[in-house]
CSV table of C-alpha atoms in Angstrom, one decimal:
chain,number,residue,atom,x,y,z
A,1,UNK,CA,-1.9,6.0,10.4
A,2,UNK,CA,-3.1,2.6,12.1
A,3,UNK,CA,-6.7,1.8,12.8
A,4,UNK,CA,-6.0,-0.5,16.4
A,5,UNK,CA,-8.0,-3.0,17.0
A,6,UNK,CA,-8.8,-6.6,19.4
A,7,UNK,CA,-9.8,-9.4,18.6
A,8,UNK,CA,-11.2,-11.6,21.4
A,9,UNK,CA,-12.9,-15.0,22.1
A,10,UNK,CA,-15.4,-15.6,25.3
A,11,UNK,CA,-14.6,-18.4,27.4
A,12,UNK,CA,-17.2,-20.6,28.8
A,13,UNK,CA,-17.0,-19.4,31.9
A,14,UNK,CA,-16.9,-16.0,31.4
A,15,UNK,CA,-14.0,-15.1,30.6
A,16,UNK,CA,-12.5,-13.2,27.7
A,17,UNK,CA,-8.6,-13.7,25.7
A,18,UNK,CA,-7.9,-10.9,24.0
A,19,UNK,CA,-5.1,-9.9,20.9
A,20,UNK,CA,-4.2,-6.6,19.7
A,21,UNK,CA,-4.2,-6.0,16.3
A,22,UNK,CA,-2.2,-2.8,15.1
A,23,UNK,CA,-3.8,-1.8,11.5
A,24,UNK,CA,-6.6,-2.1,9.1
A,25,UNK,CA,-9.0,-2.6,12.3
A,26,UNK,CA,-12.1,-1.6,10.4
A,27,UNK,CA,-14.8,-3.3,9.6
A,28,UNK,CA,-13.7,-4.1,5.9
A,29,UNK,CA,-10.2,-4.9,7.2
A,30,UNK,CA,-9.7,-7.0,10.1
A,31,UNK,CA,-13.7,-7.8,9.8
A,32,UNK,CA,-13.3,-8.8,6.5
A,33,UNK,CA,-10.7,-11.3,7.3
A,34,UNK,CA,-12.5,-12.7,10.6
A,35,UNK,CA,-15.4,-13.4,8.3
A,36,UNK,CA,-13.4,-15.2,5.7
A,37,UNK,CA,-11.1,-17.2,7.7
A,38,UNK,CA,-11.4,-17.2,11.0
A,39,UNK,CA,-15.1,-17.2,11.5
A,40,UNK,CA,-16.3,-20.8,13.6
A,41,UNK,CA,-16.1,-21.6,17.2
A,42,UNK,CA,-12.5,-23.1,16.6
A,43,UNK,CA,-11.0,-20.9,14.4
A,44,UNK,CA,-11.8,-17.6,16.6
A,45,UNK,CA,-10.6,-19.2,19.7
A,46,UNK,CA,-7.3,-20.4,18.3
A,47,UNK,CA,-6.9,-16.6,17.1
A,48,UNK,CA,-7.7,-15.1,20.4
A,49,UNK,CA,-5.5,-17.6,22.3
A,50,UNK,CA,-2.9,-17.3,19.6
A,51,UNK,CA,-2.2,-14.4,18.1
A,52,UNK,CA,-1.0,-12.1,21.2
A,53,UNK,CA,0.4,-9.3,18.8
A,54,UNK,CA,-0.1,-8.5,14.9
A,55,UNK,CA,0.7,-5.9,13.2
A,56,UNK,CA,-1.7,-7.0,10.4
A,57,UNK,CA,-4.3,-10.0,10.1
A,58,UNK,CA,-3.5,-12.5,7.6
A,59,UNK,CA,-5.2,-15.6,6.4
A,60,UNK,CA,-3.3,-17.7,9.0
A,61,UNK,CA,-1.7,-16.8,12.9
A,62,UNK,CA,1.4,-18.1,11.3
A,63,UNK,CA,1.2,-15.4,8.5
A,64,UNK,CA,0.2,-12.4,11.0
A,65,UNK,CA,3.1,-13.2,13.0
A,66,UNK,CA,5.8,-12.9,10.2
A,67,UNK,CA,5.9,-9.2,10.6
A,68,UNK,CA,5.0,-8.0,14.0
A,69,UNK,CA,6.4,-5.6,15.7
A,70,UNK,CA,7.1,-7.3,18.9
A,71,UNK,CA,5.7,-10.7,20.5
A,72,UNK,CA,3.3,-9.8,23.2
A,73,UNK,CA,0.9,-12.2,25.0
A,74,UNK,CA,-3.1,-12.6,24.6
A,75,UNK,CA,-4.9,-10.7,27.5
A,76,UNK,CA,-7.1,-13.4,29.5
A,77,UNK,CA,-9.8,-10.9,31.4
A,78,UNK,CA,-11.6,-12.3,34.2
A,79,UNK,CA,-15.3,-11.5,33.2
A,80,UNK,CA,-16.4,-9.5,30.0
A,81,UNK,CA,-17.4,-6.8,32.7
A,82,UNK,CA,-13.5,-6.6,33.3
A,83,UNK,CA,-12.9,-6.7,29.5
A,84,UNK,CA,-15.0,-3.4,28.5
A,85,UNK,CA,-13.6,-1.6,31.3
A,86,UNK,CA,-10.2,-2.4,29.7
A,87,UNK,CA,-11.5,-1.7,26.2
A,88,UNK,CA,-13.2,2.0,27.6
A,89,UNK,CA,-9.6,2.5,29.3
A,90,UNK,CA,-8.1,2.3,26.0
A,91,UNK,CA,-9.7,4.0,23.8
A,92,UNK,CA,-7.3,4.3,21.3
A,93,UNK,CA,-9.1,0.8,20.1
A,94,UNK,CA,-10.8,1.8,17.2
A,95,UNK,CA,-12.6,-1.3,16.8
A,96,UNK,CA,-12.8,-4.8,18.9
A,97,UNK,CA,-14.0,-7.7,18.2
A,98,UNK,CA,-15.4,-10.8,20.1
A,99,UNK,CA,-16.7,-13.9,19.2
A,100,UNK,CA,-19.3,-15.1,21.4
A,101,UNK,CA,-20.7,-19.0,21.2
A,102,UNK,CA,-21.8,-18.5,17.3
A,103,UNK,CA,-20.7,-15.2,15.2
A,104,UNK,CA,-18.5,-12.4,15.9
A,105,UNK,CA,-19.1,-9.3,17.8
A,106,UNK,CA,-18.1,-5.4,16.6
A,107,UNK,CA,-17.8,-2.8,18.7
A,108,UNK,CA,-16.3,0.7,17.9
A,109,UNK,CA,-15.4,4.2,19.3
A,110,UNK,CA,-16.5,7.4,17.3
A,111,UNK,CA,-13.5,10.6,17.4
A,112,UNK,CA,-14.6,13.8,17.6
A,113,UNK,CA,-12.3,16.5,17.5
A,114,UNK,CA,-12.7,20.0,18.6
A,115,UNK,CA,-10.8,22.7,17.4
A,116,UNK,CA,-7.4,22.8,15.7
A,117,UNK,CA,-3.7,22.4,16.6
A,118,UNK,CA,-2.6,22.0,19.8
A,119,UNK,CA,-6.1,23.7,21.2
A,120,UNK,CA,-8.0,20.5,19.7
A,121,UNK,CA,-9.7,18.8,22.0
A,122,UNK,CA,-10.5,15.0,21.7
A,123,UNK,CA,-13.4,13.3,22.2
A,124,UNK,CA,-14.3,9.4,21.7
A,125,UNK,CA,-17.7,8.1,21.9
A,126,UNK,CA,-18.1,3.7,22.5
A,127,UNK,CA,-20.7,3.3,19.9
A,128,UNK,CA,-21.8,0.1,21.5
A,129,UNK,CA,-21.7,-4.3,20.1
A,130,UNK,CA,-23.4,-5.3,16.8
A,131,UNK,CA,-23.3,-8.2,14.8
A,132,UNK,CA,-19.8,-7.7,12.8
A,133,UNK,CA,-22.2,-8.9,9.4
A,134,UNK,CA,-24.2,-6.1,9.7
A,135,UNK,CA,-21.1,-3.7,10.2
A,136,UNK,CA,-19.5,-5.2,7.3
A,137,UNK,CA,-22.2,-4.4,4.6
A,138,UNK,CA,-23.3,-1.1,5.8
A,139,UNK,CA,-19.3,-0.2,5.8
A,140,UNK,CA,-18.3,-2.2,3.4
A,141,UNK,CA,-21.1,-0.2,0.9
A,142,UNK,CA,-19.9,3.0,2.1
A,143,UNK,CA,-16.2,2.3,1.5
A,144,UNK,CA,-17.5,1.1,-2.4
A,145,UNK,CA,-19.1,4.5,-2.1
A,146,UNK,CA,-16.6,6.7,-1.7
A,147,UNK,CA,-13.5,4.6,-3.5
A,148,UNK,CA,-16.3,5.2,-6.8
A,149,UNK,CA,-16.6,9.0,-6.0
A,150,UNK,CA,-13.0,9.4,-5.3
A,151,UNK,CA,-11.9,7.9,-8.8
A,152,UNK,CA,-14.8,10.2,-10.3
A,153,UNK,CA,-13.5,13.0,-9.3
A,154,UNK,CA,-9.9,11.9,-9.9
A,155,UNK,CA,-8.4,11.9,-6.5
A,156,UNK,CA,-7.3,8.4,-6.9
A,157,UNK,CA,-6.1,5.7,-9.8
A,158,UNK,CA,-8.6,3.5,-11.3
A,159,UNK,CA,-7.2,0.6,-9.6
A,160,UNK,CA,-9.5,1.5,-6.8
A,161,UNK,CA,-12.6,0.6,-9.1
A,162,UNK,CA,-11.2,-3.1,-8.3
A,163,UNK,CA,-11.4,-2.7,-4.9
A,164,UNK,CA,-14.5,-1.7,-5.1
A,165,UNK,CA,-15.8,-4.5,-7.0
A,166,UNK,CA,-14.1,-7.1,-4.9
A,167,UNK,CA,-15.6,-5.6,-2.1
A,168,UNK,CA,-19.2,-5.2,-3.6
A,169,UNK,CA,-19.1,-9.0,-4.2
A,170,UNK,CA,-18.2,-9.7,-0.9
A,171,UNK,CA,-21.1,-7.6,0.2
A,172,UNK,CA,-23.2,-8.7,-2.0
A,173,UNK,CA,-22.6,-12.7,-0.8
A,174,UNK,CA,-22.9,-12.1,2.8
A,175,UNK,CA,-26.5,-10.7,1.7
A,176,UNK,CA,-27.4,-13.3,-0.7
């Protein structure tokens, strides 16, 4: 299953370039990587402008194309009114992300689902922007968490304890 995502740059004069990425949109996934490589003024804008379509978000645009599934454009949206209508149209979009003049942007939709089978009825919720640093720490603990509980209880390898660590480190710097 994919976690969609956008990751988007705002223009000077209001506007917004936008580029879909397919998985690993969470916070500790695409996030994570914003953060670590594409997180200045440049950088973010190159991505925005750049990247059109990735099926994943590697350390470079070059690397995120290699395996896309096709080679659609960036979005340019006249105003960043005109960008969250888009965004609430498409709520499939887990997560989106926009860089605005200094540091990146998160916003997110919450699922609810009502009922089961083919009665279920779905429900998303836009949870609003924050500053993608605080998203990343307060998910970023919560996946280190859970990837400590699951080995406990012996859902999952012990190779997840590495995760974990790699990820509490990262935390752990952005809070320093």
């Amino acid at each position: 299953m994919s976690t969609n995502s956008l990751v988007a740059y705002l223009n000077e004069d209001g506007s917004v370039v936008s580029s879909y990425v397919h998985y690993d949109g969470y916070a500790t996934g695409v996030g994570e990587m914003l953060l670590e490589h594409y997180n200045s003024e440049e950088r973010a804008s190159d991505l925005a402008w750049c990247l059109g379509y990735a099926s994943s978000l590697r350390e470079t645009i070059s690397e995120s194309h290699e395996d896309r599934a096709n080679t659609d454009e960036a979005i340019v949206h006249a105003s960043f009114e005109e960008f969250e209508e888009y965004i609430r149209e498409n709520s499939y979009l887990e997560y989106v992300y926009v860089w605005t003049s200094t540091k990146w942007f998160v916003g997110s939709y919450t699922l609810e689902v009502e009922g089961v089978g083919r009665y279920a009825e779905y429900n998303s919720t836009w949870n609003g922007w924050e500053e993608l640093v605080t998203v990343y720490v307060r998910e970023g603990n919560e996946t280190v968490k859970r990837y400590k509980t699951m080995v406990s209880e012996g859902k999952v390898g012990t190779e997840y304890l590495e995760y974990a660590r790699e990820l509490k480190n990262s935390v752990e710097l952005l809070t320093a």
